[in-house]
Coordinates of C-alpha atoms and ligand atoms in Angstrom, one line a residue:
M5 CA -8.4 -15.2 -18.9
D6 CA -8.2 -16.8 -15.4
F7 CA -6.2 -14.9 -12.8
T8 CA -5.9 -15.5 -9.1
V9 CA -4.3 -13.4 -6.4
A10 CA -3.5 -14.7 -2.9
I11 CA -3.3 -12.1 -0.1
D12 CA -2.2 -13.4 3.3
G13 CA -1.3 -11.6 6.5
P14 CA -2.1 -11.1 10.2
A15 CA -5.2 -9.6 11.7
G16 CA -5.7 -5.9 10.8
S17 CA -3.1 -5.8 8.1
G18 CA -5.7 -4.5 5.7
K19 CA -6.2 -7.7 3.6
S20 CA -10.0 -7.4 3.2
T21 CA -10.2 -3.6 2.7
I22 CA -7.5 -3.7 0.1
S23 CA -8.9 -6.8 -1.6
K24 CA -12.3 -5.2 -1.9
I25 CA -10.9 -2.0 -3.5
V26 CA -8.7 -3.8 -5.9
C27 CA -11.5 -6.1 -6.9
S28 CA -13.9 -3.3 -7.6
K29 CA -11.3 -1.4 -9.6
L30 CA -10.3 -4.4 -11.7
G31 CA -13.5 -6.4 -11.9
F32 CA -12.2 -9.3 -9.9
T33 CA -14.3 -11.3 -7.4
H34 CA -13.2 -11.1 -3.7
I35 CA -13.4 -14.1 -1.4
D36 CA -12.8 -13.3 2.3
T37 CA -11.8 -16.7 3.6
G38 CA -11.6 -15.4 7.2
A39 CA -15.4 -14.7 7.0
M40 CA -15.9 -18.5 6.4
Y41 CA -13.9 -19.4 9.6
R42 CA -15.9 -16.7 11.4
A43 CA -19.2 -18.3 10.2
V44 CA -18.1 -21.7 11.7
G45 CA -17.2 -20.0 15.0
L46 CA -20.6 -18.1 15.0
F47 CA -22.5 -21.4 14.4
A48 CA -20.7 -23.1 17.4
L49 CA -21.3 -20.1 19.7
N50 CA -25.0 -19.9 18.7
K51 CA -25.4 -23.7 19.4
K52 CA -23.5 -23.2 22.7
I53 CA -20.9 -25.7 21.7
D54 CA -17.6 -25.6 23.5
I55 CA -15.2 -24.3 20.8
N56 CA -12.3 -26.0 22.5
D57 CA -13.9 -29.4 21.9
E58 CA -12.5 -30.4 18.5
E59 CA -14.5 -33.6 18.2
K60 CA -17.7 -31.8 18.9
I61 CA -16.9 -29.2 16.3
N62 CA -16.0 -31.9 13.8
S63 CA -19.4 -33.5 14.4
I64 CA -21.4 -30.4 13.5
L65 CA -19.5 -29.6 10.2
D66 CA -22.1 -31.4 8.1
D67 CA -24.8 -29.2 9.6
I68 CA -23.0 -26.0 8.3
E69 CA -23.6 -24.7 4.8
I70 CA -21.4 -21.6 4.0
K71 CA -21.6 -19.5 1.0
Y72 CA -19.8 -16.3 0.1
V73 CA -21.7 -14.3 -2.5
E74 CA -21.0 -10.7 -3.6
G75 CA -19.3 -9.7 -0.4
K76 CA -21.8 -11.3 1.9
I77 CA -21.4 -14.4 4.0
Y78 CA -24.3 -16.8 4.3
L79 CA -24.6 -19.4 7.1
N80 CA -27.3 -22.0 6.3
G81 CA -29.0 -19.4 4.1
N82 CA -28.8 -16.5 6.5
D83 CA -26.7 -13.4 5.9
V84 CA -24.4 -13.2 8.9
S85 CA -22.0 -10.6 7.5
G86 CA -22.6 -8.2 10.4
L87 CA -22.8 -10.9 13.2
I88 CA -19.4 -12.3 12.5
R89 CA -17.5 -9.1 13.3
T90 CA -17.6 -9.3 17.1
P91 CA -14.5 -9.9 19.3
E92 CA -16.2 -13.2 20.6
V93 CA -16.5 -14.5 17.0
S94 CA -13.0 -13.4 16.2
A95 CA -11.7 -15.5 19.1
A96 CA -13.9 -18.5 18.2
A97 CA -12.8 -18.3 14.5
S98 CA -9.2 -18.3 15.5
K99 CA -9.8 -21.4 17.6
V100 CA -11.9 -23.5 15.2
S101 CA -9.5 -22.6 12.3
S102 CA -6.9 -24.7 14.1
Y103 CA -8.9 -27.9 13.5
K104 CA -7.9 -30.1 10.6
L105 CA -11.4 -31.1 9.5
V106 CA -12.7 -27.5 9.6
R107 CA -9.8 -26.4 7.4
E108 CA -10.3 -29.3 4.9
K109 CA -13.9 -28.3 4.5
L110 CA -13.3 -24.6 4.0
V111 CA -10.2 -25.0 1.8
Y112 CA -12.2 -27.2 -0.5
L113 CA -15.0 -24.6 -0.7
Q114 CA -12.5 -21.9 -1.3
Q115 CA -10.8 -23.8 -4.1
Q116 CA -14.1 -24.7 -5.8
A117 CA -15.4 -21.1 -5.5
S118 CA -12.3 -19.6 -7.2
K119 CA -11.9 -22.1 -10.1
D120 CA -12.7 -20.1 -13.2
G121 CA -12.3 -16.3 -13.5
K122 CA -10.5 -13.6 -11.8
Y123 CA -10.3 -13.8 -8.0
I124 CA -8.6 -12.3 -5.0
L125 CA -8.7 -14.6 -1.9
D126 CA -7.5 -13.2 1.4
G127 CA -6.6 -15.2 4.5
R128 CA -3.7 -16.9 6.2
D129 CA -2.9 -19.9 4.1
I130 CA -3.9 -18.8 0.6
G131 CA -0.5 -18.6 -1.0
Y132 CA 0.9 -21.9 0.2
K133 CA -2.2 -24.0 0.6
V134 CA -5.5 -22.8 -1.0
L135 CA -3.9 -21.4 -4.2
P136 CA -0.4 -22.6 -4.5
N137 CA -0.4 -21.7 -8.2
A138 CA -1.8 -18.2 -7.8
N139 CA -0.6 -15.8 -10.4
L140 CA 0.3 -13.3 -7.7
K141 CA 1.0 -13.8 -4.0
V142 CA 1.2 -10.9 -1.6
F143 CA 1.9 -11.0 2.2
L144 CA 0.6 -7.8 3.8
T145 CA 1.8 -6.8 7.2
A146 CA 1.9 -3.8 9.5
S147 CA 3.1 -3.0 13.1
I148 CA 1.0 -4.3 16.0
D149 CA 0.2 -0.7 17.0
C150 CA -0.9 0.3 13.5
R151 CA -3.1 -2.9 13.2
A152 CA -4.7 -2.2 16.6
E153 CA -5.4 1.4 15.7
R154 CA -7.1 0.3 12.5
R155 CA -9.4 -2.2 14.3
F156 CA -10.1 0.5 16.9
K157 CA -11.4 2.8 14.2
E158 CA -13.8 0.1 13.1
L159 CA -15.0 -0.6 16.7
P160 CA -14.8 2.9 18.4
N161 CA -16.7 1.7 21.5
A162 CA -14.0 -0.8 22.2
N163 CA -10.8 -0.3 24.3
L164 CA -7.6 0.2 22.3
D165 CA -5.3 -1.7 24.7
E166 CA -7.8 -4.6 24.8
I167 CA -7.9 -4.7 21.0
R168 CA -4.0 -4.7 20.9
E169 CA -3.9 -7.7 23.4
Q170 CA -6.6 -9.6 21.4
I171 CA -4.7 -9.1 18.2
K172 CA -1.5 -10.3 19.9
V173 CA -3.2 -13.5 21.1
R174 CA -4.7 -14.1 17.7
D175 CA -1.3 -13.5 15.9
H176 CA 0.2 -16.1 18.3
N177 CA -2.5 -18.7 17.9
D178 CA -2.7 -18.2 14.1
S179 CA 1.0 -18.5 13.5
T180 CA 1.9 -21.3 16.0
R181 CA -1.0 -23.7 15.3
K182 CA -0.1 -27.1 13.7
E183 CA -2.6 -27.0 10.9
S184 CA -1.7 -24.5 8.1
P185 CA -0.4 -21.7 10.3
L186 CA -0.2 -18.1 9.1
K187 CA 2.9 -18.2 6.9
M188 CA 4.3 -16.3 4.0
A189 CA 4.6 -18.4 0.8
D190 CA 8.2 -18.6 -0.5
D191 CA 7.2 -16.8 -3.7
A192 CA 5.0 -14.1 -2.1
I193 CA 5.9 -10.4 -2.2
L194 CA 6.0 -8.8 1.3
V195 CA 4.3 -5.4 1.6
D196 CA 4.6 -3.6 4.9
T197 CA 1.6 -1.2 5.1
T198 CA 2.5 0.5 8.4
E199 CA 3.4 3.8 6.7
M200 CA 1.2 3.5 3.6
T201 CA -2.3 4.8 2.9
I202 CA -5.1 2.5 1.8
D203 CA -4.9 3.9 -1.7
E204 CA -1.1 3.5 -1.9
V205 CA -1.4 -0.2 -0.9
A206 CA -4.3 -0.8 -3.4
N207 CA -2.3 0.9 -6.2
K208 CA 0.8 -1.1 -5.4
I209 CA -1.2 -4.4 -5.8
I210 CA -2.9 -3.2 -8.9
E211 CA 0.6 -2.4 -10.3
L212 CA 1.8 -5.9 -9.5
I213 CA -1.4 -7.5 -11.1
N214 CA -0.9 -5.4 -14.2
E215 CA 2.7 -6.4 -14.5
R216 CA 1.8 -10.1 -14.3
M217 CA -1.1 -9.9 -16.6
C218 CA 0.9 -8.6 -19.5
Ligands
DC26 O1 -9.1 -12.6 8.5 P1 -10.0 -12.8 9.8 O2 -9.4 -12.0 10.9 O3 -11.4 -12.4 9.5 O4 -9.9 -14.3 10.2 C1 -10.6 -14.9 11.3 C2 -9.8 -16.1 11.8 O5 -9.8 -17.1 10.8 C3 -8.3 -15.8 12.0 O6 -8.0 -15.6 13.4 C4 -7.6 -17.0 11.5 C5 -8.6 -17.7 10.7 N1 -8.3 -17.9 9.3 C6 -7.5 -18.9 8.9 O7 -7.0 -19.7 9.7 N2 -7.2 -19.1 7.6 C7 -7.7 -18.3 6.6 N3 -7.4 -18.6 5.4 C8 -8.5 -17.2 7.0 C9 -8.7 -17.0 8.4

């Protein structure tokens, strides 16, 4: 039986963490679509390409091969899973993800990769664009302070106030851009995780999946 789950939400809302847990408990495959935008951002930074130059970014898209396999992201055959998690790459990903051709390429890859089987895709546009017919759509959110704290725990050498500001900028860019902004699908279920533990959120989503699978 095929079954797809779309999980959207802002930076730090717990999408990837929760998706991984639910996938390992239920035997689903996770696709972290943000990692794909990060890989494009990393490629541009490595090549010293101005990420604000949309035409230039468009011109390099054919040189980029991205694969997401078993929780690892490969850029032209190299595992870049660790390299994409820096604040520089976060900012570059947020910028390049506003470009139409970048989105067309990655949305196509995401749709192809989740065709047959049981998948959870997490991102910003999954519920209304990548998987409009998903069996379950969830929009995860949390307060800005809570999301900043969560990122801070992952990057303890960073500065909490700076992280909060970076998340605010990303929230603004991701939700106000013209191409597929961060948006809750009309038929998505809103889950505010501010006061919830990771296990509580994962169990809530497992419950929703089980309800829809029956
Ligand atoms: O989920 P993340 O923080 O790793 O995503 C990195 C950036 O990629 C984020 O700022 C917005 C963009 N993104 C997107 O536009 N669409 C998606 N489906 C996933 C991520």
